[in-house]
Amino acid sequence: LKNRLKDNDLEKVYIGIGSNLEPDKNMAGGLSELYRLLTDHRCSSLYRTEPVGKTDQPDFFNAVVVGLTSLSPLKLLEKLHQIERRYGRDRTGQRWGPRTLDLDILLFGKRILNEQDLVVPHPEIKNRTFVLIPLTELEPGIMDPKSGRTFLSFLEQLPSGGVYRIGPCH
Ligand code: AMP
């Protein structure tokens, strides 16, 4: 019961999804699991994005999914970790390969959470065009509950490039 929100309130959550190993398979698998978790879900377009930081790796596929949940933030995080484990690892011989599916809680209603395992709004949203572009595509006027600024204003301050729309997200 404590894993559920009071009065079965539904909260609007934005989840970032990304993969750069067998991304077709892993994105499709991850998305279908997310859709089972959320009601009234919508997905942004699917984007191909050049890796930032460690650049000697394949391009990523990225998207943002929005939907309603009655799960608590920590229970939702636990579910996302389960999905990552199910779809995001590549079994090579005896060893688990690199993680190939990343799921991040970007926003959870207007909540500001600073727990050890969960920081919301996700602190990297405003630095990542590969998150800001699909996020503002879903909701152009969306605001950062922490700063009160629109995410579009963060996006406008970042260098453009490196994020290419592939098509609709299925
Ligand atoms: P990473 O491997 O970079 O995806 O980081 C995963 C870790 O980040 C997890 O163990 C989470 O506990 C932690 N974390 C903190 N805030 C968030 C968030 N908003 N969404 C997802 N994971 C988070």
Short mmCIF file of C-alpha atoms and ligand atoms in Angstrom, two decimals:
data_model
loop_
_atom_site.label_atom_id
_atom_site.label_comp_id
_atom_site.label_asym_id
_atom_site.label_seq_id
_atom_site.Cartn_x
_atom_site.Cartn_y
_atom_site.Cartn_z
CA LEU A 1 0.00 0.00 0.00
CA LYS A 2 2.80 2.43 0.76
CA ASN A 3 4.00 1.89 -2.80
CA ARG A 4 0.84 3.56 -4.04
CA LEU A 5 0.13 7.25 -3.97
CA LYS A 6 -2.46 8.55 -1.52
CA ASP A 7 -6.07 8.34 -2.76
CA ASN A 8 -4.90 6.63 -5.93
CA ASP A 9 -3.88 10.01 -7.32
CA LEU A 10 -2.40 9.77 -10.73
CA GLU A 11 0.75 11.75 -11.42
CA LYS A 12 2.14 12.72 -14.80
CA VAL A 13 5.61 11.34 -15.34
CA TYR A 14 8.13 11.90 -18.09
CA ILE A 15 10.58 9.08 -18.71
CA GLY A 16 13.67 9.27 -20.90
CA ILE A 17 14.57 6.14 -22.88
CA GLY A 18 17.80 5.49 -24.75
CA SER A 19 19.82 2.66 -26.26
CA ASN A 20 22.91 2.30 -28.41
CA LEU A 21 23.30 -1.43 -28.73
CA GLU A 22 20.71 -3.30 -30.79
CA PRO A 23 18.61 -0.15 -30.34
CA ASP A 24 15.74 -1.31 -32.57
CA LYS A 25 15.14 -4.34 -30.40
CA ASN A 26 15.85 -2.70 -27.06
CA MET A 27 13.83 0.46 -27.70
CA ALA A 28 10.84 -1.57 -28.89
CA GLY A 29 11.06 -3.83 -25.87
CA GLY A 30 11.56 -0.96 -23.43
CA LEU A 31 8.70 1.06 -24.89
CA SER A 32 6.24 -1.82 -24.75
CA GLU A 33 7.11 -2.32 -21.07
CA LEU A 34 6.72 1.39 -20.34
CA TYR A 35 3.32 1.40 -22.02
CA ARG A 36 2.22 -1.39 -19.68
CA LEU A 37 3.28 0.73 -16.71
CA LEU A 38 1.61 4.01 -17.66
CA THR A 39 -1.92 5.00 -18.65
CA ASP A 40 -2.67 7.70 -21.23
CA HIS A 41 0.86 7.35 -22.56
CA ARG A 42 2.36 9.25 -25.45
CA CYS A 43 5.80 9.01 -26.98
CA SER A 44 7.86 11.72 -28.64
CA SER A 45 9.40 11.11 -32.02
CA LEU A 46 12.31 8.73 -32.12
CA TYR A 47 15.70 10.46 -32.46
CA ARG A 48 19.15 9.28 -33.45
CA THR A 49 21.69 11.15 -31.37
CA GLU A 50 25.45 11.41 -31.47
CA PRO A 51 27.09 10.25 -28.24
CA VAL A 52 28.28 13.00 -25.90
CA GLY A 53 31.19 12.59 -23.51
CA LYS A 54 32.52 9.16 -24.46
CA THR A 55 32.28 9.55 -28.24
CA ASP A 56 33.89 6.30 -29.42
CA GLN A 57 30.62 4.40 -29.33
CA PRO A 58 27.63 3.97 -31.64
CA ASP A 59 24.95 6.64 -31.98
CA PHE A 60 22.04 6.40 -29.57
CA PHE A 61 18.33 6.16 -30.14
CA ASN A 62 16.45 8.44 -27.74
CA ALA A 63 12.84 9.32 -26.99
CA VAL A 64 10.71 10.60 -24.12
CA VAL A 65 7.51 8.94 -22.93
CA VAL A 66 4.85 10.71 -20.87
CA GLY A 67 2.02 9.02 -19.02
CA LEU A 68 0.10 8.74 -15.78
CA THR A 69 1.04 6.50 -12.88
CA SER A 70 -0.26 5.66 -9.43
CA LEU A 71 3.11 4.27 -8.40
CA SER A 72 5.28 6.14 -5.94
CA PRO A 73 8.51 7.60 -7.36
CA LEU A 74 10.73 4.94 -5.77
CA LYS A 75 8.44 2.10 -6.86
CA LEU A 76 8.47 3.47 -10.41
CA LEU A 77 12.28 3.63 -10.31
CA GLU A 78 12.36 0.01 -9.16
CA LYS A 79 10.12 -0.99 -12.09
CA LEU A 80 12.38 0.88 -14.52
CA HIS A 81 15.40 -0.97 -13.15
CA GLN A 82 13.60 -4.27 -13.69
CA ILE A 83 12.88 -3.32 -17.31
CA GLU A 84 16.51 -2.26 -17.84
CA ARG A 85 17.64 -5.63 -16.56
CA ARG A 86 15.17 -7.50 -18.76
CA TYR A 87 15.89 -5.73 -22.04
CA GLY A 88 19.08 -3.83 -21.52
CA ARG A 89 21.68 -6.49 -21.14
CA ASP A 90 23.34 -8.53 -23.75
CA ARG A 91 24.35 -12.01 -22.68
CA THR A 92 27.72 -12.89 -24.18
CA GLY A 93 28.97 -16.24 -22.98
CA GLN A 94 28.90 -16.32 -19.20
CA ARG A 95 29.12 -12.60 -18.68
CA TRP A 96 26.56 -9.86 -18.71
CA GLY A 97 27.44 -7.35 -21.37
CA PRO A 98 27.08 -3.60 -21.17
CA ARG A 99 23.78 -2.05 -20.34
CA THR A 100 21.97 -1.22 -23.55
CA LEU A 101 18.77 0.35 -22.30
CA ASP A 102 18.66 3.45 -20.13
CA LEU A 103 15.47 4.61 -18.45
CA ASP A 104 15.47 7.84 -16.45
CA ILE A 105 12.70 9.50 -14.50
CA LEU A 106 12.90 13.02 -15.90
CA LEU A 107 9.91 14.61 -14.15
CA PHE A 108 7.38 13.32 -11.63
CA GLY A 109 4.50 15.78 -11.52
CA LYS A 110 5.95 18.98 -10.10
CA ARG A 111 7.84 17.15 -7.38
CA ILE A 112 11.35 17.99 -6.31
CA LEU A 113 13.04 14.90 -4.87
CA ASN A 114 16.56 14.62 -3.54
CA GLU A 115 16.77 11.07 -2.34
CA GLN A 116 19.95 9.06 -2.41
CA ASP A 117 18.74 6.90 -5.29
CA LEU A 118 16.44 9.35 -6.99
CA VAL A 119 16.93 12.98 -7.97
CA VAL A 120 13.95 14.61 -9.70
CA PRO A 121 13.83 16.65 -11.87
CA HIS A 122 16.66 14.62 -13.39
CA PRO A 123 19.67 16.93 -12.98
CA GLU A 124 20.98 16.39 -16.52
CA ILE A 125 17.81 17.31 -18.44
CA LYS A 126 18.85 20.91 -18.97
CA ASN A 127 22.30 19.95 -20.33
CA ARG A 128 21.12 17.33 -22.81
CA THR A 129 19.64 18.29 -26.17
CA PHE A 130 18.77 14.62 -26.72
CA VAL A 131 16.35 14.93 -23.78
CA LEU A 132 15.22 18.55 -24.20
CA ILE A 133 14.22 18.10 -27.85
CA PRO A 134 11.84 15.13 -27.35
CA LEU A 135 10.59 16.59 -24.04
CA THR A 136 9.63 19.97 -25.53
CA GLU A 137 8.24 18.21 -28.60
CA LEU A 138 5.73 16.46 -26.29
CA GLU A 139 4.89 19.66 -24.40
CA PRO A 140 6.40 22.90 -25.76
CA GLY A 141 5.51 25.01 -22.71
CA ILE A 142 6.79 22.54 -20.12
CA MET A 143 8.56 24.14 -17.14
CA ASP A 144 11.29 23.08 -14.78
CA PRO A 145 9.59 23.00 -11.35
CA LYS A 146 12.90 23.81 -9.70
CA SER A 147 13.93 26.95 -11.57
CA GLY A 148 10.54 27.99 -12.92
CA ARG A 149 12.12 28.32 -16.36
CA THR A 150 10.77 26.66 -19.47
CA PHE A 151 12.82 23.76 -20.75
CA LEU A 152 12.68 25.46 -24.13
CA SER A 153 14.78 28.29 -22.67
CA PHE A 154 17.46 25.77 -21.63
CA LEU A 155 17.37 24.22 -25.08
CA GLU A 156 17.85 27.61 -26.76
CA GLN A 157 21.10 28.12 -24.82
CA LEU A 158 22.70 24.87 -25.95
CA PRO A 159 24.60 24.37 -29.20
CA SER A 160 22.38 22.73 -31.80
CA GLY A 161 23.23 19.59 -33.75
CA GLY A 162 23.79 15.94 -33.05
CA VAL A 163 20.09 15.09 -32.70
CA TYR A 164 18.27 13.80 -35.78
CA ARG A 165 14.60 12.88 -35.98
CA ILE A 166 14.15 9.33 -37.31
CA GLY A 167 10.35 9.20 -37.31
CA PRO A 168 7.42 8.37 -35.09
CA CYS A 169 7.96 6.27 -32.00
CA HIS A 170 5.98 3.01 -31.97
P1 AMP B 1 22.88 5.44 -14.75
O1 AMP B 1 23.61 4.13 -14.74
O2 AMP B 1 23.73 6.60 -15.10
O3 AMP B 1 21.62 5.36 -15.56
O4 AMP B 1 22.43 5.73 -13.25
C1 AMP B 1 21.54 4.89 -12.60
C2 AMP B 1 21.39 5.32 -11.14
O5 AMP B 1 20.96 6.67 -11.05
C3 AMP B 1 20.35 4.49 -10.44
O6 AMP B 1 20.97 3.64 -9.52
C4 AMP B 1 19.42 5.48 -9.76
O7 AMP B 1 19.28 5.19 -8.40
C5 AMP B 1 20.10 6.82 -9.95
N1 AMP B 1 19.14 7.90 -10.21
C6 AMP B 1 19.09 9.09 -9.57
N2 AMP B 1 18.12 9.87 -10.03
C7 AMP B 1 17.50 9.18 -11.04
C8 AMP B 1 16.40 9.45 -11.91
N3 AMP B 1 15.75 10.63 -11.86
N4 AMP B 1 16.05 8.50 -12.82
C9 AMP B 1 16.73 7.33 -12.89
N5 AMP B 1 17.77 7.01 -12.10
C10 AMP B 1 18.16 7.92 -11.17
#
